[in-house]
XYZ file of C-alpha atoms in Angstrom:
566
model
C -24.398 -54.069 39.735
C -26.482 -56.795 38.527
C -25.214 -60.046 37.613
C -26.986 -63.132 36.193
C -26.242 -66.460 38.297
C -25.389 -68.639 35.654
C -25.918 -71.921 37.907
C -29.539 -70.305 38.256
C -30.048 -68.043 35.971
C -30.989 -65.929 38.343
C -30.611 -61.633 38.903
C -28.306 -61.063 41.591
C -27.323 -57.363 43.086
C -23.783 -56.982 43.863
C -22.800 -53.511 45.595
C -19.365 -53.228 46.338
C -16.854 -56.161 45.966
C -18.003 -57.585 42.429
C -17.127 -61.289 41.408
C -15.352 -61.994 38.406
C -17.760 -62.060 35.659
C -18.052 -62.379 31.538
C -20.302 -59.851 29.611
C -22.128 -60.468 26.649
C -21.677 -58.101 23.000
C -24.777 -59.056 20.641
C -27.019 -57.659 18.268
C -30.384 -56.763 19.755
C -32.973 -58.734 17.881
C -36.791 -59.188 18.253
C -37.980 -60.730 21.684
C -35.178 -59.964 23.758
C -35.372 -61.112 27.430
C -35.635 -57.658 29.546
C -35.264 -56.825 33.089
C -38.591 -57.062 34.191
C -39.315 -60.187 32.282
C -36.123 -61.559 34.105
C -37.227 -60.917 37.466
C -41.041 -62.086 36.911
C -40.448 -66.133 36.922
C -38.504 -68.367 34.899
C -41.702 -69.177 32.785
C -41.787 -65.378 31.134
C -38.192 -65.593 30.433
C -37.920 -68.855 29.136
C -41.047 -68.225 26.661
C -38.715 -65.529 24.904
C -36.744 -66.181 21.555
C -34.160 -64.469 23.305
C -33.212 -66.497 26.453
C -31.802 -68.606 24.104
C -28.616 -66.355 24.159
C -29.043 -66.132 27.456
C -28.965 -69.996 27.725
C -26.074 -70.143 25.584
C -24.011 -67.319 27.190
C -24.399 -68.688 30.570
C -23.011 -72.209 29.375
C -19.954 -70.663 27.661
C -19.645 -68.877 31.198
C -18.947 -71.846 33.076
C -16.793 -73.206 30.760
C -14.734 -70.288 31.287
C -14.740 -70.938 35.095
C -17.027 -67.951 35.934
C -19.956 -68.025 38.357
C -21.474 -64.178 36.657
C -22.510 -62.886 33.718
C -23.577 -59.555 32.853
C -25.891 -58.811 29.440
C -27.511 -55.721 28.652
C -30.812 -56.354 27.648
C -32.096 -57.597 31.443
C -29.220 -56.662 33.792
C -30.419 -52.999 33.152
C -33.915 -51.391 34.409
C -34.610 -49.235 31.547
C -37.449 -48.466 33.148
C -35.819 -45.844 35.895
C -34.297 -43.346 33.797
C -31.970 -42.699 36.213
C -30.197 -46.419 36.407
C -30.620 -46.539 32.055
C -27.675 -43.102 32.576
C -26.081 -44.726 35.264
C -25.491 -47.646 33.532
C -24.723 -46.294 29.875
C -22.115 -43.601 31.539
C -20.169 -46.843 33.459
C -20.988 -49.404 29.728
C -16.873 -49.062 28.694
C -16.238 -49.826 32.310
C -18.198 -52.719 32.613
C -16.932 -54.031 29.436
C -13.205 -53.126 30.363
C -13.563 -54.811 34.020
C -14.807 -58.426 32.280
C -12.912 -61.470 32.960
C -13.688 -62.088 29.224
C -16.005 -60.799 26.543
C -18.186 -63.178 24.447
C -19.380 -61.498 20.875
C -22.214 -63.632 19.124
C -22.165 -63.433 15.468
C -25.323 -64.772 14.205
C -25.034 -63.642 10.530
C -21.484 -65.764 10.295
C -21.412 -69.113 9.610
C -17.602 -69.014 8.583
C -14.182 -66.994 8.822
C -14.584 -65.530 5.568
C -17.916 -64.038 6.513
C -16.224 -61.695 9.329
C -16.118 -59.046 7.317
C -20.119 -58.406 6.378
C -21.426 -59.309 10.149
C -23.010 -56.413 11.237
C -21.532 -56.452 14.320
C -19.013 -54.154 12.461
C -21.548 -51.494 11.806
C -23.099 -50.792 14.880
C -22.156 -47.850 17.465
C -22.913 -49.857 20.550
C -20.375 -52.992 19.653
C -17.631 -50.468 19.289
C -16.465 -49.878 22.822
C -17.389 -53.650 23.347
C -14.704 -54.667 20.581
C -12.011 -52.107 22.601
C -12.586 -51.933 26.067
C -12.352 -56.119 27.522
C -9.097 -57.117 28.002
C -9.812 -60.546 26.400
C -12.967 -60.976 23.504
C -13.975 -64.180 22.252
C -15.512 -64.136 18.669
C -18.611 -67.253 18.317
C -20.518 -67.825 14.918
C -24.161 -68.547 14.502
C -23.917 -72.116 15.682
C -22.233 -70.789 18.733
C -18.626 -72.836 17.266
C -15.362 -70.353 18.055
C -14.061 -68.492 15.637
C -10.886 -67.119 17.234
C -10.224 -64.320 19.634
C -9.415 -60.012 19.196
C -5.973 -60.983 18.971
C -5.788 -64.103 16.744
C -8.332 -62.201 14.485
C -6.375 -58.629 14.852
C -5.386 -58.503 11.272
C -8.667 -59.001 10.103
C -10.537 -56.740 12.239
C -7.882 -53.930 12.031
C -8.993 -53.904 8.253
C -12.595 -54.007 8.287
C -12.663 -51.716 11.484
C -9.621 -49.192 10.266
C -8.335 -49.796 13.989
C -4.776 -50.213 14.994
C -3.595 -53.850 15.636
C -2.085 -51.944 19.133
C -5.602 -52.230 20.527
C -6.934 -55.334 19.282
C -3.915 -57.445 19.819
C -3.257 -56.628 23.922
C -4.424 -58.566 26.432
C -5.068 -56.262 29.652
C -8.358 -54.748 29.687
C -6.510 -52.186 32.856
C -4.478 -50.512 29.822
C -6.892 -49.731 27.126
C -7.225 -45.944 28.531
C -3.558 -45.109 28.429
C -3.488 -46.707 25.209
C -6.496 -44.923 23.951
C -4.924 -41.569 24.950
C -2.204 -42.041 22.545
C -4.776 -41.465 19.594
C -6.006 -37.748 18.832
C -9.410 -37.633 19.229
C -9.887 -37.342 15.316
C -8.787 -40.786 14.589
C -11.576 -41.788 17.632
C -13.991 -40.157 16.177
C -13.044 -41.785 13.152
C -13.537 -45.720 14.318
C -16.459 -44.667 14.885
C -17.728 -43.017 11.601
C -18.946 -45.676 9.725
C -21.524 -47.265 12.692
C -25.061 -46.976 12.936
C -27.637 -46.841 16.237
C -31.269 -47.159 15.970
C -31.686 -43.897 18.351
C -29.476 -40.453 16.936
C -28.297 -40.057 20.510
C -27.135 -43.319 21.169
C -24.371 -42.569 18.385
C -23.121 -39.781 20.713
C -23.367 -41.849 23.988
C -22.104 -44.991 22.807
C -18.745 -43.102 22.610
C -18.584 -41.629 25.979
C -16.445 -44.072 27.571
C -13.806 -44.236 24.222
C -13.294 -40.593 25.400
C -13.901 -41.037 29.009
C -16.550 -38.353 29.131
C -19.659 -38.822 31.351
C -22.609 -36.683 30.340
C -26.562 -36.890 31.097
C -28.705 -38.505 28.640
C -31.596 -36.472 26.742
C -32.988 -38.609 24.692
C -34.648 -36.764 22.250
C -32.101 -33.892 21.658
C -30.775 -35.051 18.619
C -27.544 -34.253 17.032
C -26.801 -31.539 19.791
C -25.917 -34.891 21.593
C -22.568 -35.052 19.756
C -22.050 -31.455 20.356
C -22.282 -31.872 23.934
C -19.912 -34.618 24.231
C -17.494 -32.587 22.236
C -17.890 -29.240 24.586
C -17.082 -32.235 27.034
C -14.404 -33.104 25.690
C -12.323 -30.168 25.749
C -12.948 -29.747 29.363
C -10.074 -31.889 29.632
C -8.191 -31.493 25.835
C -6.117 -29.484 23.760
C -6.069 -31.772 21.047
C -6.926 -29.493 17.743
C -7.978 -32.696 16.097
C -11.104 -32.149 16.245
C -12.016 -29.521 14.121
C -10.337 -31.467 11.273
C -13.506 -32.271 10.158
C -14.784 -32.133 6.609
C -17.924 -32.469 4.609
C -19.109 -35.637 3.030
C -20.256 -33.573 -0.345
C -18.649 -32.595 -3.274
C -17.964 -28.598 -2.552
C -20.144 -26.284 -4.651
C -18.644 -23.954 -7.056
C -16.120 -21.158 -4.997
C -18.921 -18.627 -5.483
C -21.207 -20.827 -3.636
C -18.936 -21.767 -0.701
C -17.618 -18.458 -0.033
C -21.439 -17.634 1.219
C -21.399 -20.942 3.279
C -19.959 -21.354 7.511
C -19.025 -24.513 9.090
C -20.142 -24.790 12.774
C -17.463 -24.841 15.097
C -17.402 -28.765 15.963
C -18.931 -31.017 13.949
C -22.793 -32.453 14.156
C -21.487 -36.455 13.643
C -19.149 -38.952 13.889
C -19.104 -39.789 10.072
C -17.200 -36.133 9.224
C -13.950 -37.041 10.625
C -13.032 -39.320 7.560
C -9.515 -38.770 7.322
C -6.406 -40.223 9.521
C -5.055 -37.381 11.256
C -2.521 -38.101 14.492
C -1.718 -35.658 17.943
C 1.456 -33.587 17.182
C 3.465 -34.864 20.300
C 6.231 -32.804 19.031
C 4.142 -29.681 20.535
C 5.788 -28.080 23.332
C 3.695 -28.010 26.686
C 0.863 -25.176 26.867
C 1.012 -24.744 22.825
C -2.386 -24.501 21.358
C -4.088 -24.254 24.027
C -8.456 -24.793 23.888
C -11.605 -23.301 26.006
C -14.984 -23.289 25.029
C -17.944 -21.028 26.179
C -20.785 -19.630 25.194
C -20.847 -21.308 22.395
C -17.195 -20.169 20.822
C -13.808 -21.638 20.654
C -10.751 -19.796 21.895
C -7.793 -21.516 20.427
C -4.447 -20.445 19.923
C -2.946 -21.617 16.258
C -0.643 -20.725 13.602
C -2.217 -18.104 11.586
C -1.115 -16.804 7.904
C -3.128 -14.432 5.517
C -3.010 -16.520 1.948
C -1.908 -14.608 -1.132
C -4.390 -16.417 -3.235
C -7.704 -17.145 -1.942
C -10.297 -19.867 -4.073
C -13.442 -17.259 -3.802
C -12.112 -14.403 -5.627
C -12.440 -11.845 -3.242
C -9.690 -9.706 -1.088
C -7.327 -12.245 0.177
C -6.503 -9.646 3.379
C -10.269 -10.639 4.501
C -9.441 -14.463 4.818
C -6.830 -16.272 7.154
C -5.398 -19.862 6.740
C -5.700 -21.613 10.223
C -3.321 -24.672 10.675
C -3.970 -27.088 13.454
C -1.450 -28.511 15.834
C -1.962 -31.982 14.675
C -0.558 -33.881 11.571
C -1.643 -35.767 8.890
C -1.663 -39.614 8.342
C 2.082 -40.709 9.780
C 3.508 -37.546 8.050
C 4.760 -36.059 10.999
C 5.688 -32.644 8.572
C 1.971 -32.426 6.553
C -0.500 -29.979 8.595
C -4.493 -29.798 8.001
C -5.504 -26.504 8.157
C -9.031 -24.289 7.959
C -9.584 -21.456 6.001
C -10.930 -18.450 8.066
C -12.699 -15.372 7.433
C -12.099 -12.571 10.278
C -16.086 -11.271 11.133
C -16.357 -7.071 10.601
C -14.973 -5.125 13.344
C -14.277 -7.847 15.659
C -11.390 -10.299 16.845
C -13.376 -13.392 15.999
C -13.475 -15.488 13.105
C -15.892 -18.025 10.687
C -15.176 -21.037 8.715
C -15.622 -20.710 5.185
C -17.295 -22.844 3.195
C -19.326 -25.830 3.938
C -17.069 -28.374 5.631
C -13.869 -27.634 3.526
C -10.488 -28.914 5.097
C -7.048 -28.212 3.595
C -3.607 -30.007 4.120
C -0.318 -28.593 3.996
C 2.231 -30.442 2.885
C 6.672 -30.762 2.767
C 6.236 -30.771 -1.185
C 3.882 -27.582 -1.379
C 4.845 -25.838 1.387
C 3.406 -22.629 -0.081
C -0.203 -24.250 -1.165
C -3.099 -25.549 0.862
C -4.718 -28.065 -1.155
C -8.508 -29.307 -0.548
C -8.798 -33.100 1.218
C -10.979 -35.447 0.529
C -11.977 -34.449 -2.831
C -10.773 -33.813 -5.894
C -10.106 -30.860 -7.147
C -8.361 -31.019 -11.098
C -8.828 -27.357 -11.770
C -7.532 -26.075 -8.512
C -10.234 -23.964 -8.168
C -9.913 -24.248 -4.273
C -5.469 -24.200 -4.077
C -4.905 -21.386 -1.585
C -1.439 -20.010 -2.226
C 0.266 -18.459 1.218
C 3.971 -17.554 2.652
C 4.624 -20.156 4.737
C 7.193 -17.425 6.668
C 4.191 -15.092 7.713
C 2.631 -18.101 10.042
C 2.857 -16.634 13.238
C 1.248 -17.932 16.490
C -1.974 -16.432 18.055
C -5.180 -16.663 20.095
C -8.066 -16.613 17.897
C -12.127 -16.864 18.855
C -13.785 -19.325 16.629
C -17.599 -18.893 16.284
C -20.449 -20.142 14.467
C -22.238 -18.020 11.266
C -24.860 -16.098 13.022
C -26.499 -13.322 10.483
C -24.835 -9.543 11.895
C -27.431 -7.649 13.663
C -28.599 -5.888 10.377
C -30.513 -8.407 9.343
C -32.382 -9.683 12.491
C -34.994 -7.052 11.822
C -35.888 -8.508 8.348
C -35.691 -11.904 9.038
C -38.544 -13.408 9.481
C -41.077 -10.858 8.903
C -44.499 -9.960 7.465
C -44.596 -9.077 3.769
C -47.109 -6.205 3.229
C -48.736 -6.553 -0.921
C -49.560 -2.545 -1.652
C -51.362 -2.320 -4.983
C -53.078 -5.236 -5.527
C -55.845 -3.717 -7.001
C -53.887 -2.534 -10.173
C -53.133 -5.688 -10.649
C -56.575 -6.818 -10.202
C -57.150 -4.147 -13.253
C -54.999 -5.628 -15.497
C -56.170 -9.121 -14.702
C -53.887 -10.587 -12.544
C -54.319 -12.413 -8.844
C -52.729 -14.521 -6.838
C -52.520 -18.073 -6.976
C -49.397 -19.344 -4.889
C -47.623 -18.750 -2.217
C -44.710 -20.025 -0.465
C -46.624 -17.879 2.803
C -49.420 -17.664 4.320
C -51.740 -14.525 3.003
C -54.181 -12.933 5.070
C -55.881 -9.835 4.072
C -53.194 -7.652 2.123
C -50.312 -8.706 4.487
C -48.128 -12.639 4.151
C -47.179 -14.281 6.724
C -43.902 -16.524 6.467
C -44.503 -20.507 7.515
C -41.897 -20.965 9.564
C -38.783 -19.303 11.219
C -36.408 -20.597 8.680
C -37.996 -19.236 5.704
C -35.665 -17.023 4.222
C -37.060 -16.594 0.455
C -40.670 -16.420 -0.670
C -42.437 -16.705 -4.025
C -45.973 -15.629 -5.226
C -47.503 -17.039 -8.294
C -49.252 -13.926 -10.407
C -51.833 -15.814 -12.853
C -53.905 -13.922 -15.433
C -56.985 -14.081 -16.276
C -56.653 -13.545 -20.126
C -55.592 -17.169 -21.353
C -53.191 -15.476 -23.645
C -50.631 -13.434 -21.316
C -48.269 -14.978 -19.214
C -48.258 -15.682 -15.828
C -45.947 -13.740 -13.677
C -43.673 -14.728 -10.855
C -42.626 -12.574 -8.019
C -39.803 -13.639 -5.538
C -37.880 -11.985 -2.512
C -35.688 -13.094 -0.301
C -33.624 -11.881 3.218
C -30.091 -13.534 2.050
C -27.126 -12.563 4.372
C -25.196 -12.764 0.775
C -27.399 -8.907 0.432
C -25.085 -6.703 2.831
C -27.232 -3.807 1.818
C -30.946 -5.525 2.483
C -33.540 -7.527 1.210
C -34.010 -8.180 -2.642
C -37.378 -8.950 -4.895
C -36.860 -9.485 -8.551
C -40.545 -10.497 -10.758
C -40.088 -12.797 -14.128
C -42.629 -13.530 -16.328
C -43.500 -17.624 -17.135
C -41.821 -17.281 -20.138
C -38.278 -15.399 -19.050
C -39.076 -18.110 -15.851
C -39.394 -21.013 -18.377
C -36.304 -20.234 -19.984
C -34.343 -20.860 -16.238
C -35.850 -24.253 -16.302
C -35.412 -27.856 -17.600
C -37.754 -28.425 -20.675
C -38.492 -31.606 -19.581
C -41.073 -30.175 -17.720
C -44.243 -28.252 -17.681
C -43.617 -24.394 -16.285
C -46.528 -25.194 -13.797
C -45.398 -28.495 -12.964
C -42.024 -27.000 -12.909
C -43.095 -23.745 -10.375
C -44.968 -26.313 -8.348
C -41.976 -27.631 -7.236
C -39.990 -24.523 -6.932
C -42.344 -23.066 -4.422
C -42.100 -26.674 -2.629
C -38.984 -26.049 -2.120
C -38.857 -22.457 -1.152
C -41.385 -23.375 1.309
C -38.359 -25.584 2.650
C -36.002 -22.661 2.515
C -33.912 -25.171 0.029
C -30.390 -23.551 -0.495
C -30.423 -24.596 -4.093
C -33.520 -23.340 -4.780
C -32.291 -19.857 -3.153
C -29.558 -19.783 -5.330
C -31.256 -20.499 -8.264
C -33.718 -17.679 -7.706
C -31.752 -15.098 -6.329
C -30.448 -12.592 -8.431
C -26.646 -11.746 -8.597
C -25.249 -9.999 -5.409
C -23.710 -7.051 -7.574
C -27.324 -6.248 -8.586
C -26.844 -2.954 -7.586
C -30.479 -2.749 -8.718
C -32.277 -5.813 -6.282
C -34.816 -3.272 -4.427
C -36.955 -3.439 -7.798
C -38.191 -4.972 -10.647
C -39.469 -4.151 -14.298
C -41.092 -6.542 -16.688
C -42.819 -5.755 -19.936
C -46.408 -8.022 -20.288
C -47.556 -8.381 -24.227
C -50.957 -6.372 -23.562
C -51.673 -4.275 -26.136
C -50.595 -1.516 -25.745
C -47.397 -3.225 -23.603
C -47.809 -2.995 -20.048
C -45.028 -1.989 -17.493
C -45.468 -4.183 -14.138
C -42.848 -2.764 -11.213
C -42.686 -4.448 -8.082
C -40.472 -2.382 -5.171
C -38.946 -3.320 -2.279
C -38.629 -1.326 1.163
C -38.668 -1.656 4.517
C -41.765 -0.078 6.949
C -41.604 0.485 10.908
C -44.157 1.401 12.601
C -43.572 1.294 17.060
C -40.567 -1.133 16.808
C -42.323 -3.499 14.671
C -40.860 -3.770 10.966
C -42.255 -5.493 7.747
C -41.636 -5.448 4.302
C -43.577 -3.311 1.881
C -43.936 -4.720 -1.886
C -45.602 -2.454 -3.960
C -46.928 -3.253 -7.323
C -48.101 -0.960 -10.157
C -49.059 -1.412 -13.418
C -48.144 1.549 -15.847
C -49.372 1.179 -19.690
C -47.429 2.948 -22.728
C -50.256 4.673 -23.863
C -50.378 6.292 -20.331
């Protein structure tokens, strides 16, 4: 461990028996004072706005009586890879083992400004406000403001945590006391903060759950899902699926098409306040993860009124062992859909979490959001509950549609439509030669734009799409620009207007596929009829089927162009 001599402000390594020492909690600004500027001369360092903390820090340090102090921008090599893990796995550790913590508030000048330092909002200072056993709070003019425990009133409300951390005194005890909260309410401290770098959320939280984990920087949100497959290495705690979206659920008919992952892909979903049910007996709701599903055991109860209209027997109200706020009664529960011929089950909807309550003990209502028409109340026996061991997995489309996800689109009878005056001008694909080629693997709708060349008949708009919502197969429907303008907000122009729908299909927008998709009842989806105003009328068809040819399979749409008078 590397310490900085405060007598000399000098680097020195420290193997085994480490002297008492402070550590320093800041806000990384411009022209920080690194490692390798550290160790290069006093003359680099010095020339740096930031060895002014350093300066500072070191002088508070001896008044403290300490010899050491440890600060993250230069007591770390970030340039070995290897010591930058090292060191970020054992941060809550060297923040718990400090004689004493010093936080430097430069954007408060006064008490009263506490509360908008932005100390508060970022994901590193968040172990570094729990883990010392004493923190000392200095303004901009490096004057005391008070310490964790004088201030614990003040912090507990701008921070939402409990005055039991803030206000003890022995650094030794903050991971029994941490296991005492479920790791919801965790999760939840740390909701609100921000890092510059996505996975520095994740592993600025590893020692809060006392989880060590390599760093791969660059993977993203799959960070936070590896820290939670951590996690319940060592947990049972059913906490932490009581996560919920941060927007306003769609209409039922929407969410009923939508699947929540497993765990959740951030911090800032676990919103609400919900505490471990200690009153659980030993080896009760029991947890494993693998291969990427959830084996849980939970109470289980088939609703007698589900919110998305369909055959209540398909869905399943899941209620967690854990409670709600300091209701030690009110349960949050998931609603469930069992997957076809199999013992596993989805989450509905797109984040939706329910609570259970003494008042309603037959009624899951929605949380988080309101919901004045109860168009999501789930209405259940609470006597049917029974206990079992479920498999939670994420949506993946059945094996049905893998074959026509992502593939080529062959255009059969382009040259009728070439008779009648009509070629393409857009595409949400990539033509070449009579076949389209999807952009990327995502792309799960596509649109052509049909213009004509006689400046007095429509344009014509073909669309088709791969939607799990179509058990039976792909869909194409075609519209003309006037049945397409009436769709559409008149603000507009209908080119301006299918510029920016094909955009978005491009970007396999969900809205957009709803908004072009036609109804899943459409017994009819596998073809399409319009009527153009030629004179006589014209009859366009587009049709819809599926081609293999040696194990490879595209989509045929055929087009013909059929005239009354014929």
């Amino acid at each position: 461990m590397r310490l900085i001599d405060v007598e000399t402000l000098s680097l020195q390594w420290f193997f085994s028996e480490i002297p008492p020492y402070a550590v320093f909690s800041h806000l990384w600004e411009q022209d920080e004072v690194t490692f390798s500027e550290m160790t290069a001369g006093p003359k680099l360092a010095e020339a740096k706005r930031g060895f002014v903390k350093i300066q500072r820090a070191s002088l508070h340090t001896r008044q403290a009586g300490l010899r050491y102090l440890w600060i993250d921008t230069c007591c770390i090599d970030k340039a070995s890879s290897a010591e930058l893990s090292e060191a970020i796995n054992a941060m809550f550790k060297i923040y718990r083992d400090a004689a004493v913590c010093l936080a430097y508030l430069p954007d408060v000048t006064r008490l009263s400004d506490l509360r908008r330092s932005r100390w508060f909002t970022r994901g590193w200072t968040l172990q570094e406000l729990i883990a010392p056993g004493s923190l000392e709070f200095y303004d901009f003019d490096w004057e005391l403001l008070g310490t964790r425990e004088e201030l614990s009133t003040e912090i507990a409300k701008i921070t939402g945590i409990p005055g039991s951390i803030l206000s003890r005194q022995d650094g030794h005890l903050i991971d029994q006391v941490l296991e005492g909260f479920s790791l919801s309410d965790r999760f939840r401290w740390a909701a609100s903060r921000r890092c510059t770098r996505l996975e520095d959320t994740t592993y600025s939280l590893l020692g809060i759950f006392g989880v060590n984990m390599p760093l791969l920087y660059g993977e993203g949100e799959r960070a936070f899902l590896r820290l939670q497959e951590c996690i319940l290495e060592d947990s049972d705690d059913h906490s932490i699926l009581a996560f919920r979206s941060l927007d306003r659920p769609s209409s039922p008919a929407t969410e009923r098409t939508r699947y929540t992952p497993v765990f959740a892909d951030s911090p800032g979903l676990f919103q609400d306040k919900i505490e471990t049910d200690w009153s659980m007996r030993p080896g009760k709701g029991k947890m494993s993860f693998a291969d990427g599903e959830l084996n849980i055991e939970l109470l289980l109860c088939q609703p007698l009124k589900s919110p998305f209209g369909e055959d209540p027997r398909d869905h399943y109200i899941g209620i967690l062992d854990c409670v709600v706020g300091h209701d030690l009664l009110s349960r949050p529960a998931i609603l469930l859909r069992r997957m076809e011929s199999s013992d596993k089950f989805q989450r509905i909807g797109n984040g939706l979490l329910f609570e259970i309550t003494p008042d309603e003990p037959d009624t899951c209502s929605l949380m988080g959001h309101k919901d004045p028409e109860d168009a999501y109340r789930v209405i259940f026996n609470p006597s049917d509950a029974r206990r079992a061991q479920i498999t939670l997995t994420s949506y993946k489309p059945v094996a049905r549609f893998q074959e026509w996800k992502f593939p080529p689109i062959k255009l059969s009878g382009l040259d009728k439509l070439e008779e009648v005056g009509y070629t393409i001008s857009q595409s949400t694909s990539t033509l070449s030669g009579n076949y389209l080629t999807p952009q990327h693997s995502a792309e799960s709708i596509g649109v052509i734009s049909l213009a004509s060349t006689y400046s007095s008949v429509a344009g014509l708009l073909v669309v088709w799409g791969f939607a799990p919502a179509f058990p039976n197969g792909p869909w194409c429907r075609i519209l003309t620009e006037s049945q397409f303008a009436a769709r559409k907000s008149r603000r507009h122009s209908i080119r301006s207007f299918l510029d920016r729908i094909i955009s978005k299909a491009r970007e396999n927008d969900e809205q957009t596929r709803l908004y072009l998709e036609p109804d899943p009842s459409d017994r009819r989806k596998a073809d399409s009829v319009i009527e153009v105003a030629f004179q006589p009328p014209l009859h366009i068809t587009v049709r819809l089927s599926i081609l293999s040819f040696l194990d490879r399979t595209a989509i045929d749409l055929q087009f013909d162009a059929i005239s009354e008078m014929a």
